[in-house]
PDB file of C-alpha atoms in Angstrom:
ATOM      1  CA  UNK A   1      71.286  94.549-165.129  1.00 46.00           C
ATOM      2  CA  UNK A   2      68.122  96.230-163.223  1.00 51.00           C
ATOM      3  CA  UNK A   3      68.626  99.182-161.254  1.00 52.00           C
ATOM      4  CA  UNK A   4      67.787  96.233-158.028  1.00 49.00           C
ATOM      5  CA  UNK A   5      70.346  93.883-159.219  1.00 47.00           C
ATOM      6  CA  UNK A   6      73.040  96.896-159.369  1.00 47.00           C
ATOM      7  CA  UNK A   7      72.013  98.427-156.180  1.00 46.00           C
ATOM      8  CA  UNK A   8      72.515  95.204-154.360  1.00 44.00           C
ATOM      9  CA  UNK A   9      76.128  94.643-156.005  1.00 47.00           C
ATOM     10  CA  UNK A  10      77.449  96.635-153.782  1.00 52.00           C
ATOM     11  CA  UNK A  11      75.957  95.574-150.567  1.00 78.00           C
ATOM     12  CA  UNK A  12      77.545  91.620-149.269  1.00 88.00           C
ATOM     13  CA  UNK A  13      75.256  88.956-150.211  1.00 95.00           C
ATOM     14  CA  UNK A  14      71.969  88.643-148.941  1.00 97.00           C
ATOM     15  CA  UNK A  15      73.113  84.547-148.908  1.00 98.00           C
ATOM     16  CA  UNK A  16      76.591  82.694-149.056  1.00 98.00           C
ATOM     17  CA  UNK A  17      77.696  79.186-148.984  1.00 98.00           C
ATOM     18  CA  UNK A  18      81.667  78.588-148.873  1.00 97.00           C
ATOM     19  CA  UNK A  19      83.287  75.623-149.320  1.00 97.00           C
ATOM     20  CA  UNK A  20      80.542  73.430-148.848  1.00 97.00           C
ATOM     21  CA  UNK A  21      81.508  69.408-149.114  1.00 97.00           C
ATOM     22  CA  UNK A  22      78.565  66.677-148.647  1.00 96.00           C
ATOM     23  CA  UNK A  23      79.369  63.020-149.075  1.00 94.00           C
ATOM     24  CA  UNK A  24      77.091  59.874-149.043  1.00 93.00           C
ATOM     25  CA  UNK A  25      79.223  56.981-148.240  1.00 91.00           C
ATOM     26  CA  UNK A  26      82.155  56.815-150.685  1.00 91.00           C
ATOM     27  CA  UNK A  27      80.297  59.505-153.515  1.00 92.00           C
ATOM     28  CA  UNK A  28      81.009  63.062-153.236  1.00 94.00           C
ATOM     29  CA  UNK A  29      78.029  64.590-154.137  1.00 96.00           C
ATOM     30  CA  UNK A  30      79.618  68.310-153.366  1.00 97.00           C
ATOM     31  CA  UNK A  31      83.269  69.013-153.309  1.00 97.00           C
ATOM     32  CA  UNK A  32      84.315  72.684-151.870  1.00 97.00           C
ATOM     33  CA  UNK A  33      81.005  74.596-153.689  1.00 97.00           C
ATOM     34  CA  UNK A  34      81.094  78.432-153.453  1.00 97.00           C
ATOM     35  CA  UNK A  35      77.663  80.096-154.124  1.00 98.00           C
ATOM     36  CA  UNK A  36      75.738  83.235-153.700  1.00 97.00           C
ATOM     37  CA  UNK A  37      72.788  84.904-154.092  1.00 98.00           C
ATOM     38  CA  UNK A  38      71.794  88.538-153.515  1.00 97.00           C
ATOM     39  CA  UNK A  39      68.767  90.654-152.514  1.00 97.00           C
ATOM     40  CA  UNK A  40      66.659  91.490-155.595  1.00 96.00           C
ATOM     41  CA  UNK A  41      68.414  88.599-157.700  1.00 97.00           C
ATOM     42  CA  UNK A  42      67.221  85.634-159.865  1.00 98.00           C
ATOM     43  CA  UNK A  43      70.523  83.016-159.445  1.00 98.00           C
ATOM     44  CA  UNK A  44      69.469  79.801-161.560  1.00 98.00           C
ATOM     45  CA  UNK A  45      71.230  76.280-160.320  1.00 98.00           C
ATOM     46  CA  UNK A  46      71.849  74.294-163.284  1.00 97.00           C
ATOM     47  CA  UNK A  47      73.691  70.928-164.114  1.00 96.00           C
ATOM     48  CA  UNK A  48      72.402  67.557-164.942  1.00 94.00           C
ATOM     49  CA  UNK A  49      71.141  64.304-163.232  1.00 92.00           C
ATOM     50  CA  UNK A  50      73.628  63.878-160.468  1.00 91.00           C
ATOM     51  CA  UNK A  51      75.403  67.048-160.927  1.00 95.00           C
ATOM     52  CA  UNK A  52      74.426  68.169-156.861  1.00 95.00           C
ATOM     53  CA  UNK A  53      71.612  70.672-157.000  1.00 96.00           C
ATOM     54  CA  UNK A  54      69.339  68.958-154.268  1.00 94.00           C
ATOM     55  CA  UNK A  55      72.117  68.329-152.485  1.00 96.00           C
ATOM     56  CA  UNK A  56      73.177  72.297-152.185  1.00 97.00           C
ATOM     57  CA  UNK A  57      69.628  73.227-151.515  1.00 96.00           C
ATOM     58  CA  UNK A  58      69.154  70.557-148.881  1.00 96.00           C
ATOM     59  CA  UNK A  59      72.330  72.076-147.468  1.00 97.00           C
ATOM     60  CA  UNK A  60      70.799  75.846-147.446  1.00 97.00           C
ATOM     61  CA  UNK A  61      67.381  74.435-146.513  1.00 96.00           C
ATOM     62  CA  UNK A  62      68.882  72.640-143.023  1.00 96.00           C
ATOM     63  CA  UNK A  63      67.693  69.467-144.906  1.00 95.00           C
ATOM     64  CA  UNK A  64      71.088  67.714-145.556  1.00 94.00           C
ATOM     65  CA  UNK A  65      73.695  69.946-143.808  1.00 93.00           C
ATOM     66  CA  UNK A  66      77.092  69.502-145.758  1.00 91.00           C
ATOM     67  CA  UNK A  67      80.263  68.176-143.722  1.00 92.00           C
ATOM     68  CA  UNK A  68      82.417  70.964-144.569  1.00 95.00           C
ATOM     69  CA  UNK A  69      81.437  74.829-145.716  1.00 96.00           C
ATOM     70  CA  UNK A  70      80.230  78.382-144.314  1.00 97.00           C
ATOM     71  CA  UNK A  71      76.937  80.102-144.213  1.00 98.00           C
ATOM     72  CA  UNK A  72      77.058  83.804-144.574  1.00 98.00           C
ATOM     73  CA  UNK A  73      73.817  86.509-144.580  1.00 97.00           C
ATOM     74  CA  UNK A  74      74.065  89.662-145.219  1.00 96.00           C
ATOM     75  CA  UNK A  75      78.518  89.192-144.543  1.00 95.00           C
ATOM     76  CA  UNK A  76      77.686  87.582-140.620  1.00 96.00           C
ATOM     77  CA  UNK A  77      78.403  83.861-140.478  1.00 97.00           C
ATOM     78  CA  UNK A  78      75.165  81.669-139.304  1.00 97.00           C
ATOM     79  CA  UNK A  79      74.601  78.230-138.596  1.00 97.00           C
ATOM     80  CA  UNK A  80      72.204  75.954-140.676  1.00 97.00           C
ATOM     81  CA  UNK A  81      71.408  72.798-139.234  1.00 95.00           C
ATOM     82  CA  UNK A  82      67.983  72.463-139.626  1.00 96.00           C
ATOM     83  CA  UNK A  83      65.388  73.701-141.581  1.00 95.00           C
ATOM     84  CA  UNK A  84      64.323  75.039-138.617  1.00 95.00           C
ATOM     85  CA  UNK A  85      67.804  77.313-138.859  1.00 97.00           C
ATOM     86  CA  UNK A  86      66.726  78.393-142.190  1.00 97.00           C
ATOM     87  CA  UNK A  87      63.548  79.806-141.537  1.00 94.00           C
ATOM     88  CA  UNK A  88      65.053  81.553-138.744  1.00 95.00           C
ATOM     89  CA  UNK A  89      67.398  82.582-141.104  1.00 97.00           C
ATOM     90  CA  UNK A  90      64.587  84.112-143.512  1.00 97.00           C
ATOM     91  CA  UNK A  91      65.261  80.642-146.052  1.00 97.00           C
ATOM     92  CA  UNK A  92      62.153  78.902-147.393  1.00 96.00           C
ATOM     93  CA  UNK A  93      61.634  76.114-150.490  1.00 94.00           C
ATOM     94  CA  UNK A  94      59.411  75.640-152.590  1.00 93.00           C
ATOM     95  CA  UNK A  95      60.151  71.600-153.674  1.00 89.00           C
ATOM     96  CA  UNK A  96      58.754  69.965-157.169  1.00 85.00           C
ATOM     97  CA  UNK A  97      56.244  68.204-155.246  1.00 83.00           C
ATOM     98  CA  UNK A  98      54.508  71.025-153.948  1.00 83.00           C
ATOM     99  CA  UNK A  99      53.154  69.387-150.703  1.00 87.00           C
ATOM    100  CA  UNK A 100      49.591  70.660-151.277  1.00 91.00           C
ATOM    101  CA  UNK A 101      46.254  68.890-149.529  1.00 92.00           C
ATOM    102  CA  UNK A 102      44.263  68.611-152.622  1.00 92.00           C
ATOM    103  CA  UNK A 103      40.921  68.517-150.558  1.00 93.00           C
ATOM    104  CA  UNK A 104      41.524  71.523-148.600  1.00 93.00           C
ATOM    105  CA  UNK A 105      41.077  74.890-150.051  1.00 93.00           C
ATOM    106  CA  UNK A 106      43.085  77.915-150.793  1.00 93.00           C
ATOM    107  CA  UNK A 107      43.197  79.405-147.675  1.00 93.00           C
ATOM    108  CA  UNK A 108      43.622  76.347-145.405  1.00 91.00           C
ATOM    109  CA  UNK A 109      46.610  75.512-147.785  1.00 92.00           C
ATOM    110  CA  UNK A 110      48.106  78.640-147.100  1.00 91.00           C
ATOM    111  CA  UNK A 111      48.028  78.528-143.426  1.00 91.00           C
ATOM    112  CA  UNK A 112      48.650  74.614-143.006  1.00 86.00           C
ATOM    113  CA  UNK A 113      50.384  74.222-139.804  1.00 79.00           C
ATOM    114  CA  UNK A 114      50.463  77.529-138.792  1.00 78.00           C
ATOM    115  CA  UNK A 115      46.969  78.564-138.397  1.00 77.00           C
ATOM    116  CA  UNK A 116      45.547  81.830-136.879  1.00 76.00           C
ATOM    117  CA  UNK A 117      43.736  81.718-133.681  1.00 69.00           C
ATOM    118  CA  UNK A 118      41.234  84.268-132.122  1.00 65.00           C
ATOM    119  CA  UNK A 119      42.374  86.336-129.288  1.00 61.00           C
ATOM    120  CA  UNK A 120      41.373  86.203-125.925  1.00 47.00           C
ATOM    121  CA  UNK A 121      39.901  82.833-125.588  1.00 45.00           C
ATOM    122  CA  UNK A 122      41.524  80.264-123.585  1.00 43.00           C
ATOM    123  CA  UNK A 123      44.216  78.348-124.984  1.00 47.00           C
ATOM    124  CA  UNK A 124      42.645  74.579-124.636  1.00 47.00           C
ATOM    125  CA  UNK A 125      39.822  75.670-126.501  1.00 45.00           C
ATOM    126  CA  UNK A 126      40.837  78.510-129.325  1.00 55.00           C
ATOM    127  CA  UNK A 127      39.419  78.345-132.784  1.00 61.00           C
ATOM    128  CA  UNK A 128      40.924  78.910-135.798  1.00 70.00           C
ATOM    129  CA  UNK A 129      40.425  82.430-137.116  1.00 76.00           C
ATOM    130  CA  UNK A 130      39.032  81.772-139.967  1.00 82.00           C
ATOM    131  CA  UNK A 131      37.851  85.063-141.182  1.00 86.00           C
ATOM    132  CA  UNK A 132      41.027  87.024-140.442  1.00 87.00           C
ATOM    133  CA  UNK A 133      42.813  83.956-142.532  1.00 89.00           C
ATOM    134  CA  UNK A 134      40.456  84.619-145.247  1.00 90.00           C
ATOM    135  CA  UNK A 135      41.662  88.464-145.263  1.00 89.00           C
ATOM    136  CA  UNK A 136      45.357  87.542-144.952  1.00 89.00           C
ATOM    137  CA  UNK A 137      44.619  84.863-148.292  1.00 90.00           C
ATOM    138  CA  UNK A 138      43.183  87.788-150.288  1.00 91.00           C
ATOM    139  CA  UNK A 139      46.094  90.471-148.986  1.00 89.00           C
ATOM    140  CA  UNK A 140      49.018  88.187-150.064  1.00 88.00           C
ATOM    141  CA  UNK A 141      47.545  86.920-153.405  1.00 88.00           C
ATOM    142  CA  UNK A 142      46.637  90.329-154.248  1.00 88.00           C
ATOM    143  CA  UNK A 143      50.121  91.578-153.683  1.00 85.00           C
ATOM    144  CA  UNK A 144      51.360  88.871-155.742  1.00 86.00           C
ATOM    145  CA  UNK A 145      49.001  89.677-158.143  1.00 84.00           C
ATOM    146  CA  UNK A 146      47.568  86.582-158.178  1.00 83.00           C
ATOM    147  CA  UNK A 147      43.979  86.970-159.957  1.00 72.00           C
ATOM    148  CA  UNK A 148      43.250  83.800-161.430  1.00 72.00           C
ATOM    149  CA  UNK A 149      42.510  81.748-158.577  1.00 76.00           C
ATOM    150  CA  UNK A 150      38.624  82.638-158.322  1.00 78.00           C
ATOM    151  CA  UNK A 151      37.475  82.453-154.835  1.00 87.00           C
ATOM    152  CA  UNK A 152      40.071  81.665-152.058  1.00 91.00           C
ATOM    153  CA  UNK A 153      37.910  79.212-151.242  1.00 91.00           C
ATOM    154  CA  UNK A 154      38.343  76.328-153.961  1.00 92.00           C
ATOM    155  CA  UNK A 155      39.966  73.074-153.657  1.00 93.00           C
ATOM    156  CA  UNK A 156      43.429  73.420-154.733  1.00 93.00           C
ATOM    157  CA  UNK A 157      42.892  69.646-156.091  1.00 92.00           C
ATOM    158  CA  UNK A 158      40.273  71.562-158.742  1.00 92.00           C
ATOM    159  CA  UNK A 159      43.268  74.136-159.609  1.00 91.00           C
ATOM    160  CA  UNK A 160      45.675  74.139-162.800  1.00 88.00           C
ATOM    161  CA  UNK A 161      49.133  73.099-162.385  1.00 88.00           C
ATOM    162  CA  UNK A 162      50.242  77.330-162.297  1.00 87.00           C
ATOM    163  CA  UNK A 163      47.505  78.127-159.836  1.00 89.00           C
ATOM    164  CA  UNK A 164      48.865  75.324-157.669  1.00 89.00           C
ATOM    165  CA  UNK A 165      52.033  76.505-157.878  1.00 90.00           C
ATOM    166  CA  UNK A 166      51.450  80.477-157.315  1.00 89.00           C
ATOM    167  CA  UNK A 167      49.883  78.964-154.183  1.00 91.00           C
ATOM    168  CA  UNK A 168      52.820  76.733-152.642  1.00 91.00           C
ATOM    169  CA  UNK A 169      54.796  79.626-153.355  1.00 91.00           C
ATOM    170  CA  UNK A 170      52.210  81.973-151.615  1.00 91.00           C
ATOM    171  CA  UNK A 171      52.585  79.847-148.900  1.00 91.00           C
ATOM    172  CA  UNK A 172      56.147  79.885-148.796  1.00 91.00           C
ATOM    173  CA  UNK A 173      55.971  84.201-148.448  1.00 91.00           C
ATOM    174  CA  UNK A 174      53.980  83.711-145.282  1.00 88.00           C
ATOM    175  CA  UNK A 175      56.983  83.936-142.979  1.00 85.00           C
ATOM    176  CA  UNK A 176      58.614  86.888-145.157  1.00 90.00           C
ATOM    177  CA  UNK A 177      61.459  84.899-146.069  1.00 95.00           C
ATOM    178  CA  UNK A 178      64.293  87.064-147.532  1.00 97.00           C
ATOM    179  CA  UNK A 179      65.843  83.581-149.904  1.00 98.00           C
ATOM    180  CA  UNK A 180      63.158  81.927-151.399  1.00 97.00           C
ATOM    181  CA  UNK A 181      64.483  78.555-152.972  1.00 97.00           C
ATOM    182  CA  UNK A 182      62.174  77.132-156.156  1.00 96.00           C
ATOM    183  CA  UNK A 183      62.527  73.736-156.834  1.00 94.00           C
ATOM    184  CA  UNK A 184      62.113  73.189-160.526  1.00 92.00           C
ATOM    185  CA  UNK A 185      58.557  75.476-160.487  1.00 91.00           C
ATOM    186  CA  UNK A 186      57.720  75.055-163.767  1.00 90.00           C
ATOM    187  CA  UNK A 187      58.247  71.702-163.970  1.00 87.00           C
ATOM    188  CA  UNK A 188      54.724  69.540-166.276  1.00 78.00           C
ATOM    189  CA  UNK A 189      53.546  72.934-167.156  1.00 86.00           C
ATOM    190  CA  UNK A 190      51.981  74.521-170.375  1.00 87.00           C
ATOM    191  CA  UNK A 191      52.753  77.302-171.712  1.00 89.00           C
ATOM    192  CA  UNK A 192      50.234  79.281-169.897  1.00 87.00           C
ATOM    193  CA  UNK A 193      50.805  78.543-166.733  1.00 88.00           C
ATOM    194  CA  UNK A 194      54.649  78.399-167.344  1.00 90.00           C
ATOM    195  CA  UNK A 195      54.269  82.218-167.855  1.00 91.00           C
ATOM    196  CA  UNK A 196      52.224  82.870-164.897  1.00 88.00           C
ATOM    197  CA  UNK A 197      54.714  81.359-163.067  1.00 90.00           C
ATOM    198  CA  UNK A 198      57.611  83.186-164.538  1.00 93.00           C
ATOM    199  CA  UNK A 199      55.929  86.506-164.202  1.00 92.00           C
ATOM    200  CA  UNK A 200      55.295  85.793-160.123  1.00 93.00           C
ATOM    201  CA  UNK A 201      58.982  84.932-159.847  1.00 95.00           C
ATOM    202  CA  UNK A 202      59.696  88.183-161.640  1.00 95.00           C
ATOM    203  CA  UNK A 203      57.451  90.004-159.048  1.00 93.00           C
ATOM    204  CA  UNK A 204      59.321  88.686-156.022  1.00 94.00           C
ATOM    205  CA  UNK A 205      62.466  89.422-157.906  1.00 95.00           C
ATOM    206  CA  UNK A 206      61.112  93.044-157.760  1.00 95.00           C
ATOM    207  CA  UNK A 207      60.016  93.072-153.851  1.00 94.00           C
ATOM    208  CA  UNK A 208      63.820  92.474-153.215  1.00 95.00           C
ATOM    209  CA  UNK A 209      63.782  88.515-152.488  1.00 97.00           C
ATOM    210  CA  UNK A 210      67.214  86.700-153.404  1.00 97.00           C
ATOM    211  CA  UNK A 211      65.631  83.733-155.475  1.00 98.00           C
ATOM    212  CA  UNK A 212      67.269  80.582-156.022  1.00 98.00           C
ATOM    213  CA  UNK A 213      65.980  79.062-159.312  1.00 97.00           C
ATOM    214  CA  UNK A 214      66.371  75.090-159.850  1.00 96.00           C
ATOM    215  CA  UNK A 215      65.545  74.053-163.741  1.00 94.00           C
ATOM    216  CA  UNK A 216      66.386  72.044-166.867  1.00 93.00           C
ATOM    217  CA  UNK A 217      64.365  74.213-169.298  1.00 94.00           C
ATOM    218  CA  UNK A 218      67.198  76.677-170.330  1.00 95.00           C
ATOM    219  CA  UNK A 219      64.380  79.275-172.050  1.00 95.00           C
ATOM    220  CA  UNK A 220      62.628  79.204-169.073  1.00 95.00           C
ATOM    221  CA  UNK A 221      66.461  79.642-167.116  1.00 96.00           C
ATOM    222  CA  UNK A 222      66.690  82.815-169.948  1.00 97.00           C
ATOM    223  CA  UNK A 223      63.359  84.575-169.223  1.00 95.00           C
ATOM    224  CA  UNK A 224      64.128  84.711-165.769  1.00 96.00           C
ATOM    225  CA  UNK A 225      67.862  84.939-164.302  1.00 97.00           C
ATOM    226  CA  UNK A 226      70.334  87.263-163.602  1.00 97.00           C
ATOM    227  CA  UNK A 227      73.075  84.832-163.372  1.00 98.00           C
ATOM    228  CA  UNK A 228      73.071  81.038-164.131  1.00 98.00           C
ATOM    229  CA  UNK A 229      75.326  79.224-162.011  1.00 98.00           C
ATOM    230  CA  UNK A 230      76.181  75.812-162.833  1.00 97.00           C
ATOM    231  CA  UNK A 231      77.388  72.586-161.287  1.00 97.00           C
ATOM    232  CA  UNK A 232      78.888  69.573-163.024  1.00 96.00           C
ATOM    233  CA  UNK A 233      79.761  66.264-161.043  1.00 95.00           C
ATOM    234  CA  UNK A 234      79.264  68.018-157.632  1.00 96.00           C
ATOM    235  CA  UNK A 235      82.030  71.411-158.574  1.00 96.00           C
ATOM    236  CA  UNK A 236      81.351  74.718-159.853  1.00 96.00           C
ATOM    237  CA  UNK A 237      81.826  74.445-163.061  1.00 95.00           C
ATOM    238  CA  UNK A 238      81.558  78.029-164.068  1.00 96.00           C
ATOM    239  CA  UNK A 239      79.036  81.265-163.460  1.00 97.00           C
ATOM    240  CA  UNK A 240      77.305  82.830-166.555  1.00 97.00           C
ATOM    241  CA  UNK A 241      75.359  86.749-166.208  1.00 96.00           C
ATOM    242  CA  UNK A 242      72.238  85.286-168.180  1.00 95.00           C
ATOM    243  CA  UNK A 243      72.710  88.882-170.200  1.00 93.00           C
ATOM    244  CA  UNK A 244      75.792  87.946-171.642  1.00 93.00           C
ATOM    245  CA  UNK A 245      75.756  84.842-172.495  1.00 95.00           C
ATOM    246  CA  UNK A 246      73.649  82.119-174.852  1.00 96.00           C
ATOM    247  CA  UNK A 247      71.999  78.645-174.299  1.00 96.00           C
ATOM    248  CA  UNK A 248      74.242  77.261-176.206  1.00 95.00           C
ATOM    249  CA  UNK A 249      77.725  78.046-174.140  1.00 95.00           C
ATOM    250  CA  UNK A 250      75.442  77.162-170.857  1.00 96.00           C
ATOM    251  CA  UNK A 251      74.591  73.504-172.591  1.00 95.00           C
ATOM    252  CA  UNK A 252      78.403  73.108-173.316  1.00 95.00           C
ATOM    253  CA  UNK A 253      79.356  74.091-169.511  1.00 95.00           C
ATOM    254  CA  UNK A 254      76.371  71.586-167.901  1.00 95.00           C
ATOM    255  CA  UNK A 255      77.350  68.590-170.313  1.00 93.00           C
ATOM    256  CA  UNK A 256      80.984  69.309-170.010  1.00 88.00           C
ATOM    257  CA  UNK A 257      81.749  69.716-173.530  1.00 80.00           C
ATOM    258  CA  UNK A 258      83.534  72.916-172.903  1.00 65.00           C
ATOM    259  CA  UNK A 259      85.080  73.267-169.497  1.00 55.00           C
ATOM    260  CA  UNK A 260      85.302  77.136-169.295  1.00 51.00           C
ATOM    261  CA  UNK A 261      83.033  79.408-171.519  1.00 42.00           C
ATOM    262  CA  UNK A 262      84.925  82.403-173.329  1.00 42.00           C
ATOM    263  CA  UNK A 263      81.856  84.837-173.700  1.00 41.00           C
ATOM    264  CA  UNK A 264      82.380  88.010-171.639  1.00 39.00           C
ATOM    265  CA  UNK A 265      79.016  86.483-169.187  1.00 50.00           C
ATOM    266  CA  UNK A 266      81.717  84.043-167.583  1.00 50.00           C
ATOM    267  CA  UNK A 267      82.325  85.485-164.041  1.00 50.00           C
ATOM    268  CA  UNK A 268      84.615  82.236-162.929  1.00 45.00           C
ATOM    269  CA  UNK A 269      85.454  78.795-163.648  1.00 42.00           C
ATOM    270  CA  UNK A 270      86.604  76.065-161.447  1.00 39.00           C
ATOM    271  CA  UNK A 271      87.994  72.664-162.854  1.00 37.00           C
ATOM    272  CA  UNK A 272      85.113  70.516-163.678  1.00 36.00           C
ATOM    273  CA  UNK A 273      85.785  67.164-163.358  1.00 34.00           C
TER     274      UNK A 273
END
C-alpha cells in the first residue's frame, strides 16, 4: 500500500454508494450493492457479462439512478440524480466509446461544449478564445505528461487508439473532478498504448483522484489497482487488496466457482447468488 493509499485510510471515503438496488422490469440488475472508493485509490469493478458494472456506474454517473441506496462524499450524504449531480459532485466518466469528433483537433476536443470565450466583448457576439484554449491544451497534457500527441493541433481521427484515449480522459480532468470513472480504457489496445494508458491512470492515482477502473483484462486489473472489487449476478461478491491476492482466486470469485476467496486480500464477502 502507497504512502497515498494509507494516508487516505483513515480519512471517510472520498465516494460511497450504500445499498444501492436498480431493477429493469422483472431483472434485478443490482440488489443492495455497497461500494467505495477513496482519494488517491485505484478500485477496479470486475464481474462478467451481466454481472451490473454499467449499471453501478450509471448509478454514480446520474445516468441510471438506482431505486434504492445512499450517496456519501467525503462522510456527507448527496443526491445523484443526474449527471448533472455528479459533476457537481466532482464525478466524471470516461465511457468505452470515447465520444471523440474525429475531424476536430486536440484542442477543440478538449473543450467541446464548454468553450472559452474572450472577455469583454458583448455576449451575442463573443468568440471563442482560441489562443488561451491552446495554452490550457498544452498546460493539462503537460501535467499529465502527455508527450506523444505532437502538436495540439491534429485530428484526433489521425491519433492511435492510446493517444485518443489520454485525450477523452484529458477532457474528463477539465472540471477537476475528484472520482474519475474509466470505462474499460484499455479496451482494442496494443501493448503500447495499453501502457501509456496504464501509466496516465497511475499519474492521476498520484494527484489524489479516487479512480474507478472498469475491465476484463485481469493483468491489466493487476498493474493498476489497489483493490479489485467484484460483482457477480448484480451482488458483491467479495473485495480483493490487488497486493494480496492472485488472478487466479479473482477468476474463481467473477465466474462463481468459489464463492468466498480464503487469501488474506479478501476484505468481505456477501452471498453471491
Amino acid at each position: 500500500m502507497t504512502d497515498a493509499i494509507h494516508i487516505a485510510a483513515q480519512k471517510a471515503p472520498l465516494l460511497e454508494v450504500r445499498g444501492l438496488s436498480k431493477r429493469f422490469g422483472a431483472v434485478k440488475a443490482l440488489t443492495d450493492v455497497d461500494f467505495e472508493v477513496r482519494a488517491g485509490e485505484v478500485v477496479a469493478l470486475v464481474g462478467d457479462n451481466g454481472a451490473g458494472k454499467s449499471t453501478l456506474i450509471k448509478a454514480i454517473a446520474g445516468i441510471q439512478p438506482g431505486e434504492e441506496g445512499q450517496f456519501f462524499i467525503d462522510g456527507r450524504e448527496v443526491a445523484i440524480r443526474s449527471p448533472q449531480d455528479a459533476a457537481r459532485l466532482g464525478i466524471a466518466t470516461v465511457y468505452q466509446d470515447l465520444a471523440l469528433c474525429d475531424n476536430l483537433d486536440v484542442v477543440a476536443n478538449l473543450f467541446l461544449g464548454q468553450e472559452m470565450t474572450e472577455d469583454g466583448i458583448h455576449a451575442a457576439l463573443r468568440v471563442m478564445d482560441e489562443i488561451e484554449m491552446e495554452h490550457r491544451a498544452i498546460e493539462l497534457l503537460d501535467s499529465l505528461a502527455v508527450t506523444t500527441l505532437g502538436s495540439v493541433h491534429t485530428e484526433v481521427g489521425s491519433l492511435s487508439g492510446g493517444q485518443r484515449q489520454s485525450v477523452a480522459i484529458a477532457r474528463s480532468l477539465l472540471g477537476e473532478p475528484r472520482v474519475l470513472i474509466l470505462d474499460e480504457p484499455t479496451a482494442a489496445l496494443g501493448v503500447a498504448q495499453t501502457q501509456q494508458v496504464l501509466e496516465l491512470v497511475t499519474r492521476l492515482r498520484d494527484r489524489g483522484i479516487g479512480i474507478i477502473y472498469i475491465s476484463h483484462n485481469i493483468a491489466n486489473i493487476f498493474h493498476v489497482a489497489d483493490r479489485i472489487f467484484v460483482l457477480r449476478l448484480g451482488r458483491h461478491a467479495v473485495t480483493f487488496t490487488r497486493a494480496q491476492t492472485t488472478p487466479g482466486e479473482v477468476v474463481a470469485a467473477i465466474t462463481g466457482a468459489q464463492r468466498t476467496a480464503p487469501s488474506a486480500g479478501l476484505e468481505q464477502a456477501a452471498g453471491a447468488a
